[in-house]
XYZ file of C-alpha atoms in Angstrom:
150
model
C -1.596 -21.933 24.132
C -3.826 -24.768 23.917
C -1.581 -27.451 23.421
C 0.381 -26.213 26.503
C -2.657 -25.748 28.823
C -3.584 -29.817 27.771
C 0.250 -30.872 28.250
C -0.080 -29.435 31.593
C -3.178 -31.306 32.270
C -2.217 -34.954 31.374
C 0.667 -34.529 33.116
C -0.437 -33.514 36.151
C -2.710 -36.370 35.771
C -0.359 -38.854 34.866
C 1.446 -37.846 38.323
C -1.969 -37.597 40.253
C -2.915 -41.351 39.527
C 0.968 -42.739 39.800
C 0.799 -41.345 43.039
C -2.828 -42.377 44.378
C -2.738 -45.840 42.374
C -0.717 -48.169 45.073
C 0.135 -47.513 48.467
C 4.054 -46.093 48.199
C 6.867 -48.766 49.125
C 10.595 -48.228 49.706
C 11.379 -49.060 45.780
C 8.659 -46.644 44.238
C 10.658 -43.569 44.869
C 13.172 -44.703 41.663
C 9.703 -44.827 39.720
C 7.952 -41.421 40.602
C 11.497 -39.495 40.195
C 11.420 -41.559 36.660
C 7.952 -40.393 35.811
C 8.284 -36.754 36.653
C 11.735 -36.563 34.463
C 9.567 -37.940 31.643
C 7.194 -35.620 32.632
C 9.797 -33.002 32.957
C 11.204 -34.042 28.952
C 7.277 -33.956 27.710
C 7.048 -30.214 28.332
C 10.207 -29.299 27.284
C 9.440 -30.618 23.833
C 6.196 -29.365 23.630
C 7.476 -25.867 25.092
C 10.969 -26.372 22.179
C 8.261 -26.895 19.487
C 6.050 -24.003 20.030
C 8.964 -21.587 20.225
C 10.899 -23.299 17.016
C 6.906 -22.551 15.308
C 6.943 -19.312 16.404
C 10.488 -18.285 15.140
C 9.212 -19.675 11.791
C 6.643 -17.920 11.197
C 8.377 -14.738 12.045
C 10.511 -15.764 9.599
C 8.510 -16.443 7.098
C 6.696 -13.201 7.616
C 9.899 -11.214 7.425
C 11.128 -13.064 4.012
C 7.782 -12.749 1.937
C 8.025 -8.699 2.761
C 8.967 -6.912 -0.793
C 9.103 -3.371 -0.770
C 6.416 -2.311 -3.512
C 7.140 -0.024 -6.737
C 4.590 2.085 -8.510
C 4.367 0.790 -12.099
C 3.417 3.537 -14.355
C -0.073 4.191 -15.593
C -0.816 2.382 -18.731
C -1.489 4.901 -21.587
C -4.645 4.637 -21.469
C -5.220 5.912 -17.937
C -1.970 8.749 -18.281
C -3.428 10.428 -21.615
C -5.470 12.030 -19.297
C -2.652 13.442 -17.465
C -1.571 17.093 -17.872
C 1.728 18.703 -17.264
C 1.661 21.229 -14.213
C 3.979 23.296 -15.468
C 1.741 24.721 -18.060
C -0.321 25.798 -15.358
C 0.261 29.571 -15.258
C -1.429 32.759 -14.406
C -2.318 34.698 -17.192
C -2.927 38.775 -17.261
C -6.339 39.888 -18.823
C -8.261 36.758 -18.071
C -11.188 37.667 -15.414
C -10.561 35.408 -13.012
C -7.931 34.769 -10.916
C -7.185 31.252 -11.006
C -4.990 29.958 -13.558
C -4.781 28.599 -17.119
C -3.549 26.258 -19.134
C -1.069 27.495 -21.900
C -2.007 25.881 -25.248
C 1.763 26.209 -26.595
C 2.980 24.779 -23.551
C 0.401 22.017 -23.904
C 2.078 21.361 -27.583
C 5.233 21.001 -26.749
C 5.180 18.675 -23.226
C 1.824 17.197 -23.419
C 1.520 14.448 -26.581
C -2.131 14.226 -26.912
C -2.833 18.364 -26.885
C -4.668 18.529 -30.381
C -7.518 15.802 -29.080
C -8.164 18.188 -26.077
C -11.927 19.195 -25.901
C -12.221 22.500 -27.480
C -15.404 23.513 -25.749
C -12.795 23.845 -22.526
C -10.803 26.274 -24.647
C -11.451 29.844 -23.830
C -10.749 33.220 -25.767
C -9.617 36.477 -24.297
C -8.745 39.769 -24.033
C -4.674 40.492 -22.131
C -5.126 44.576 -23.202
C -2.881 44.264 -26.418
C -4.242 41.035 -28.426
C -6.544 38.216 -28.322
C -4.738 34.988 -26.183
C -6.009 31.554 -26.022
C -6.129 29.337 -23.030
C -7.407 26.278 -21.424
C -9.440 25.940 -17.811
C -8.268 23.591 -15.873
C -12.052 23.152 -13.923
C -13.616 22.312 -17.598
C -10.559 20.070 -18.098
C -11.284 18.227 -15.043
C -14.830 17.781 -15.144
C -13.794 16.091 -18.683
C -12.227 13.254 -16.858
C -8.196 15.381 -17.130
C -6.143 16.153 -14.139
C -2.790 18.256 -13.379
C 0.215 16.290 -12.516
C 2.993 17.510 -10.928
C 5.565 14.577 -12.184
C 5.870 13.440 -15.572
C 7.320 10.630 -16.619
């Protein structure tokens, strides 16, 4: 915008003082048609440059895009990641929220034995003693539910 807006004023310039230098004679017609055709090719170029600049840099914008794909958690970070479907409601335990099924937990979650046992919870179903985990005691342990495993 800048370099347009200063094209445009040395031009005009350039034509302002051709004009006013000399009085005008029969010959100086060939010279002022000459100097507004240069004039004429000057902001073509600059106007050719700015819009070849422009189409390169929406070019360039448009190849650097790569979509981006989730890498999985490091092991580390996903140890702490419980399966959702051993999330179930369980008949017998006081509250109504759901539990966490400790044979479940065995079979699809690798690091079950490590859990913290003070977030395992004993109760009564009517015909025998079951054994559970809570999910809120889980959580404030630094676990979460996940719906997808990997």
């Amino acid at each position: 915008m800048h370099r347009k807006f200063i094209a445009l004023i040395v031009a005009t310039a350039v034509a302002i003082t051709g004009l006013y230098a000399a009085p005008a004679r029969a010959g100086d017609a060939e010279k002022i048609l000459g100097g507004l055709a240069a004039i004429a090719l000057f902001g073509a170029a600059v106007h050719h440059y700015d819009k070849k600049k422009k189409r390169e840099r929406v070019a360039r914008q448009h190849n650097h895009y790569q979509p981006v794909t989730p890498r999985p958690l490091p092991p580390r970070i996903s140890r702490y990641d419980l399966p959702s479907q051993c999330l179930k409601q369980m008949r017998g335990y006081p509250g109504n929220q759901p539990l966490l099924k400790p044979n479940c937990l065995q079979k699809h979650y690798r690091h079950a034995n490590s859990l913290p046992q003070m977030c395992r919870i004993s109760f009564w179903n009517g015909k025998r003693n079951k054994q559970a985990y809570e999910p809120r005691c889980l959580r404030q342990q630094g676990y979460r539910v996940v719906h997808n495993q990997y």
